Tab-separated table of N, CA and C in Angstrom:
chain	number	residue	atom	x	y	z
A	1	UNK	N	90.070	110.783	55.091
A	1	UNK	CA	91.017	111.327	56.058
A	1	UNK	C	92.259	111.800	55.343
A	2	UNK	N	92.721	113.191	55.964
A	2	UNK	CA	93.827	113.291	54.697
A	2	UNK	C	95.394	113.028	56.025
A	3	UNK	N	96.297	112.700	54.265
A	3	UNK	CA	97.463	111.520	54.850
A	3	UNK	C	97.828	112.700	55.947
A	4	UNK	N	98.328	112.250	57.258
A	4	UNK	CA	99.456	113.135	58.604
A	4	UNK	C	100.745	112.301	58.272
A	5	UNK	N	101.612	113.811	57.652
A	5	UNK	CA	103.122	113.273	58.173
A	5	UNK	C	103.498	112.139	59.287
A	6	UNK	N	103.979	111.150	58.859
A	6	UNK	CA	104.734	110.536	59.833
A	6	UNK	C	105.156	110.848	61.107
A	7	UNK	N	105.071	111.862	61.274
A	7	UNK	CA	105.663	112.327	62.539
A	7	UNK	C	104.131	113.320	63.075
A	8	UNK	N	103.815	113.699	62.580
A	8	UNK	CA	102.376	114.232	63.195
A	8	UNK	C	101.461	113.051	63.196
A	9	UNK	N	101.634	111.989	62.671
A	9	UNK	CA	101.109	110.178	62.915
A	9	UNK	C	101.446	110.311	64.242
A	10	UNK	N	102.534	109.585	64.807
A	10	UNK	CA	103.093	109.302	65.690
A	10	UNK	C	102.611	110.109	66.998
A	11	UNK	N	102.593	111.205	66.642
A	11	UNK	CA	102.160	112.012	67.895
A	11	UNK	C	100.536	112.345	68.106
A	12	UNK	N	99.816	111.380	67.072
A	12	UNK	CA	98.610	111.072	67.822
A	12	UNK	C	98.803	110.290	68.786
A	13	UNK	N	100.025	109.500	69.265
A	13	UNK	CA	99.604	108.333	70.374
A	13	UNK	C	99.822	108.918	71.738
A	14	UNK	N	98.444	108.211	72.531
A	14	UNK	CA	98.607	109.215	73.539
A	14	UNK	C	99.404	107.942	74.885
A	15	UNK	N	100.038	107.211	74.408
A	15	UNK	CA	100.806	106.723	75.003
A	15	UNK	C	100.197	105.890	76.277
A	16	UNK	N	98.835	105.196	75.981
A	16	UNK	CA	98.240	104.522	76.671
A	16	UNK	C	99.076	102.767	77.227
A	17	UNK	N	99.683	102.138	76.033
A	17	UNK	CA	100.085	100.988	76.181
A	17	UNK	C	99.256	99.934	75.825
A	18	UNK	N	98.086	100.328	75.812
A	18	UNK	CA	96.998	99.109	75.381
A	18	UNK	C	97.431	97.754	74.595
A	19	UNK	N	97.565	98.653	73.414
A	19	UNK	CA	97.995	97.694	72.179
A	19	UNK	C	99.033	96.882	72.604
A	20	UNK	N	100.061	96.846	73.115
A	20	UNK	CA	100.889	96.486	73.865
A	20	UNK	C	100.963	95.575	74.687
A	21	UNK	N	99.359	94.831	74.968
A	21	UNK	CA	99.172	93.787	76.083
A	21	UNK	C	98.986	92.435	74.883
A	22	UNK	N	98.987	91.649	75.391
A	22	UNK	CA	98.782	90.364	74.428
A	22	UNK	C	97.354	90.504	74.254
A	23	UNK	N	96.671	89.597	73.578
A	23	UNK	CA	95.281	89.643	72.697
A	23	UNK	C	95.046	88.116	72.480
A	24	UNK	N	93.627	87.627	72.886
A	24	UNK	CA	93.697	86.470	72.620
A	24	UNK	C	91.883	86.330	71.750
A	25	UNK	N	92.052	85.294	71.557
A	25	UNK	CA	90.623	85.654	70.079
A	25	UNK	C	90.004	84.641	70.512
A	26	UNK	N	88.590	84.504	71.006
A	26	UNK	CA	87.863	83.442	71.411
A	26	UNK	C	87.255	82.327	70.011
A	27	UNK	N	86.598	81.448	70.397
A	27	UNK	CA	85.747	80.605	69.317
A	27	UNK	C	84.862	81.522	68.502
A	28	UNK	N	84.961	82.502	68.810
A	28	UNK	CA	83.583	83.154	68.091
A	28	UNK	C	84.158	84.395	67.589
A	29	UNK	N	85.836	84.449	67.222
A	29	UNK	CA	86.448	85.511	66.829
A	29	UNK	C	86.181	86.581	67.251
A	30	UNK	N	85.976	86.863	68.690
A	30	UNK	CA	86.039	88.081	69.457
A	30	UNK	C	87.684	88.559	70.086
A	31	UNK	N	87.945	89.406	70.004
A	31	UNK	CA	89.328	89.854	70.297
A	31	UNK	C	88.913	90.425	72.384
A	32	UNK	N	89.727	89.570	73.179
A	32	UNK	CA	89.811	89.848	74.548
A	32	UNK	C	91.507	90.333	74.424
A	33	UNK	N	91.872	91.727	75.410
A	33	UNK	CA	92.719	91.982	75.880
A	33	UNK	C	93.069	91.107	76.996
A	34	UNK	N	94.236	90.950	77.281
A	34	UNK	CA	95.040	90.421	78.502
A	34	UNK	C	96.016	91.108	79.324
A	35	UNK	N	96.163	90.781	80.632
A	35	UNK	CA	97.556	92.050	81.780
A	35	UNK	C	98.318	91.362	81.714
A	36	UNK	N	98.815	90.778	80.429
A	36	UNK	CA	100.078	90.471	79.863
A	36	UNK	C	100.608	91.726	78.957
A	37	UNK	N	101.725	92.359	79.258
A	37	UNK	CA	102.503	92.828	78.513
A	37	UNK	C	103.666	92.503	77.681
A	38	UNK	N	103.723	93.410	76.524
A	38	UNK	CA	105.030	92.543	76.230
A	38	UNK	C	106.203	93.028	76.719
A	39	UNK	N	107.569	92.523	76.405
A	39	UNK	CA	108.186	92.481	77.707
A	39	UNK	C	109.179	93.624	77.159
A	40	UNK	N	108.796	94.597	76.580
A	40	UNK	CA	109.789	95.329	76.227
A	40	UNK	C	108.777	97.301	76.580
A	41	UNK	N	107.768	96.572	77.174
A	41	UNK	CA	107.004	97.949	77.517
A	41	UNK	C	107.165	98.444	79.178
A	42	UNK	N	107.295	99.220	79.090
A	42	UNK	CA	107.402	100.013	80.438
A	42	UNK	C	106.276	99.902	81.151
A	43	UNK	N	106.077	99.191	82.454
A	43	UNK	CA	104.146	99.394	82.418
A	43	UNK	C	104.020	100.296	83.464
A	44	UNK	N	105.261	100.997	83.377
A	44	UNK	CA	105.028	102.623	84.969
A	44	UNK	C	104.532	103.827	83.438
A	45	UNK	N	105.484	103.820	82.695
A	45	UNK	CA	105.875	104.954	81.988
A	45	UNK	C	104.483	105.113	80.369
A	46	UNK	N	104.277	103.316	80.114
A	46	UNK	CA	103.697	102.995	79.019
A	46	UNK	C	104.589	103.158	77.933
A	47	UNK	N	106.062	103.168	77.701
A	47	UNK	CA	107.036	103.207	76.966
A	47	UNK	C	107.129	102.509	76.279
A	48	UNK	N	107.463	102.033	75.115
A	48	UNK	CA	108.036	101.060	74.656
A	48	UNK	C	109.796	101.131	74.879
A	49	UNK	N	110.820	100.335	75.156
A	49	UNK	CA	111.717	100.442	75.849
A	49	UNK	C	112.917	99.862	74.717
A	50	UNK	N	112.057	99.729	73.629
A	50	UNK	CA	112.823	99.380	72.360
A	50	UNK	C	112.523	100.107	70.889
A	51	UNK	N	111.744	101.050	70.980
A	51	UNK	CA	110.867	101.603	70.131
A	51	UNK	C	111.440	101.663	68.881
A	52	UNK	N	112.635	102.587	69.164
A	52	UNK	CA	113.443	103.017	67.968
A	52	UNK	C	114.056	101.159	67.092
A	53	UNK	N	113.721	100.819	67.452
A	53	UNK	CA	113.800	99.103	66.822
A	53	UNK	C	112.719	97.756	67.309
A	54	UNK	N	111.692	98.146	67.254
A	54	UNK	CA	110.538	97.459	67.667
A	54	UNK	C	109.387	96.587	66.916
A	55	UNK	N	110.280	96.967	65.382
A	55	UNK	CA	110.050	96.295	64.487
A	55	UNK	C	110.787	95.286	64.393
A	56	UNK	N	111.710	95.515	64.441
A	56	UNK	CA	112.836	94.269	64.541
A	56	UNK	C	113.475	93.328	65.827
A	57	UNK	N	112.648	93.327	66.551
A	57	UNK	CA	112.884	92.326	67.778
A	57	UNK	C	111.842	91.259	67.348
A	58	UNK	N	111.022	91.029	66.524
A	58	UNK	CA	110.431	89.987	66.666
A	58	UNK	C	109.495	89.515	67.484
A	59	UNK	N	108.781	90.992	68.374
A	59	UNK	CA	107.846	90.549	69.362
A	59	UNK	C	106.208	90.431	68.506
A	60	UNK	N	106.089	90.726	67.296
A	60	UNK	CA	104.783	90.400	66.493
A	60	UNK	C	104.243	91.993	66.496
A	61	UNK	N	105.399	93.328	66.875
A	61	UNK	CA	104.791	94.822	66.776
A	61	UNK	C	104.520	94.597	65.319
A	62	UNK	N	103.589	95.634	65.253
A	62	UNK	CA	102.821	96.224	63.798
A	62	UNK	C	103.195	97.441	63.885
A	63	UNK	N	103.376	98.719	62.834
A	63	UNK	CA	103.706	99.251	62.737
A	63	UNK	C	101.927	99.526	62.242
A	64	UNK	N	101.627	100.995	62.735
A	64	UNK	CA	100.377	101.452	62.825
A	64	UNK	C	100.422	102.638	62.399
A	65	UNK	N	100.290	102.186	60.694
A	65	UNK	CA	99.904	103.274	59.672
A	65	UNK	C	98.232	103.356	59.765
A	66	UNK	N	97.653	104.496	58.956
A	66	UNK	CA	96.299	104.949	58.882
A	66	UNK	C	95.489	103.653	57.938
A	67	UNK	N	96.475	103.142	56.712
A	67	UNK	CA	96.075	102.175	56.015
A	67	UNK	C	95.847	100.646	57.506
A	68	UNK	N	97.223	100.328	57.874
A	68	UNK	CA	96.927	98.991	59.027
A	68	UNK	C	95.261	99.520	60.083
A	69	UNK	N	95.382	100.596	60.654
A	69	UNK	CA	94.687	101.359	61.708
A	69	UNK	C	92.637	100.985	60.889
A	70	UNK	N	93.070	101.297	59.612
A	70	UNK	CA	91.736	100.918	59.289
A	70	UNK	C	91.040	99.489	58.718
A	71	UNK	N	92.054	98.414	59.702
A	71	UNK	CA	91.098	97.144	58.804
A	71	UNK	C	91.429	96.465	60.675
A	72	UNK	N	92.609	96.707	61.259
A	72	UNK	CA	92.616	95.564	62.603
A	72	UNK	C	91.487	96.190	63.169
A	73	UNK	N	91.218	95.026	64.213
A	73	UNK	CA	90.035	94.874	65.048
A	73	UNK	C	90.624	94.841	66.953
A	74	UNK	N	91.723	94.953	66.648
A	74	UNK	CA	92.101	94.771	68.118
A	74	UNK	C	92.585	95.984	69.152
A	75	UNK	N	92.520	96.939	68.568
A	75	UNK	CA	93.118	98.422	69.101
A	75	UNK	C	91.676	98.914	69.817
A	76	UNK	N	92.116	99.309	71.019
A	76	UNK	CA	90.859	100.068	72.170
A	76	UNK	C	89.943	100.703	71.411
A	77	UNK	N	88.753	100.996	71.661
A	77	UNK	CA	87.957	102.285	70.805
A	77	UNK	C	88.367	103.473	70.751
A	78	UNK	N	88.900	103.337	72.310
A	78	UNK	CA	89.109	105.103	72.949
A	78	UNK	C	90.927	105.392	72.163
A	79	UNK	N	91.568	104.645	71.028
A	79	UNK	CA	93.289	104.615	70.615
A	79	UNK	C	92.662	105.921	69.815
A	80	UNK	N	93.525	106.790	70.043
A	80	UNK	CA	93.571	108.416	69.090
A	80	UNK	C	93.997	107.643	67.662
A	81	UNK	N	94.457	106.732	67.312
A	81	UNK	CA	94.748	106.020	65.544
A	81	UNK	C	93.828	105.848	64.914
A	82	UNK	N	92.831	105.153	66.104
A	82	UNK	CA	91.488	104.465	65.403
A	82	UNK	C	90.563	105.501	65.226
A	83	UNK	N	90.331	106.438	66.427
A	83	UNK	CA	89.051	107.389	66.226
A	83	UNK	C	89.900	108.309	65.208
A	84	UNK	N	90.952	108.667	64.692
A	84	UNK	CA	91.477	109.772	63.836
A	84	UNK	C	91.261	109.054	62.514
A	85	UNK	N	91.220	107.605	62.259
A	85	UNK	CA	91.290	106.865	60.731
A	85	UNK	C	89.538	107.104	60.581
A	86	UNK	N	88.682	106.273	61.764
A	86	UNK	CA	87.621	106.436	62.154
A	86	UNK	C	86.543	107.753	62.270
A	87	UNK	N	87.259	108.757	62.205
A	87	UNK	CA	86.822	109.657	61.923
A	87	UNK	C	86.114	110.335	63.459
A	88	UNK	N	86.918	109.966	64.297
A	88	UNK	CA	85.868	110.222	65.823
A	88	UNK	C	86.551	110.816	66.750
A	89	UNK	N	88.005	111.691	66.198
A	89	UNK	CA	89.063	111.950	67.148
A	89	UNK	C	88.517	113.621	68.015
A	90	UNK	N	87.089	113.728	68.265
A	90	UNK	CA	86.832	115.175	68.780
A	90	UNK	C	87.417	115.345	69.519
């Protein structure tokens, strides 16, 4: 995959919110989503409502480079990060 500017990164997200819900990992290391959000997301807009510092609040955000995008296991199938690292963004 070849590297996207930072800013043509970013604007793969199609601003779903997914990632954004808590995640909980069963006995058998399966990753389940939860309709827990965290508390700094918009859940009308799918915003993050702290973005421009969302690294630094301490809520456990990742910052979702192409390198992070290709080893987590917890991002939707259908996240434009994963199918673009993934190679599946038709």
């Amino acid at each position: 995959m070849d590297s996207p500017s930072e800013h043509g990164w970013e604007d793969l997200c199609r601003r779903c919110g997914e990632c954004c819900f808590e995640k909980w990992v069963d006995d058998h290391g399966d990753i389940h989503p939860t309709a827990i959000p965290c508390r700094f997301l918009d859940i009308i807009t799918r915003e993050c409502k702290v973005y421009h510092k969302r690294l630094e609040v301490g809520e456990g955000c990742v910052k979702l480079t192409p390198q992070v995008v290709e080893v987590v296991q917890w991002l939707p199938e259908n996240c434009a990060y994963r199918r673009r690292v993934h190679g599946s963004d038709g």
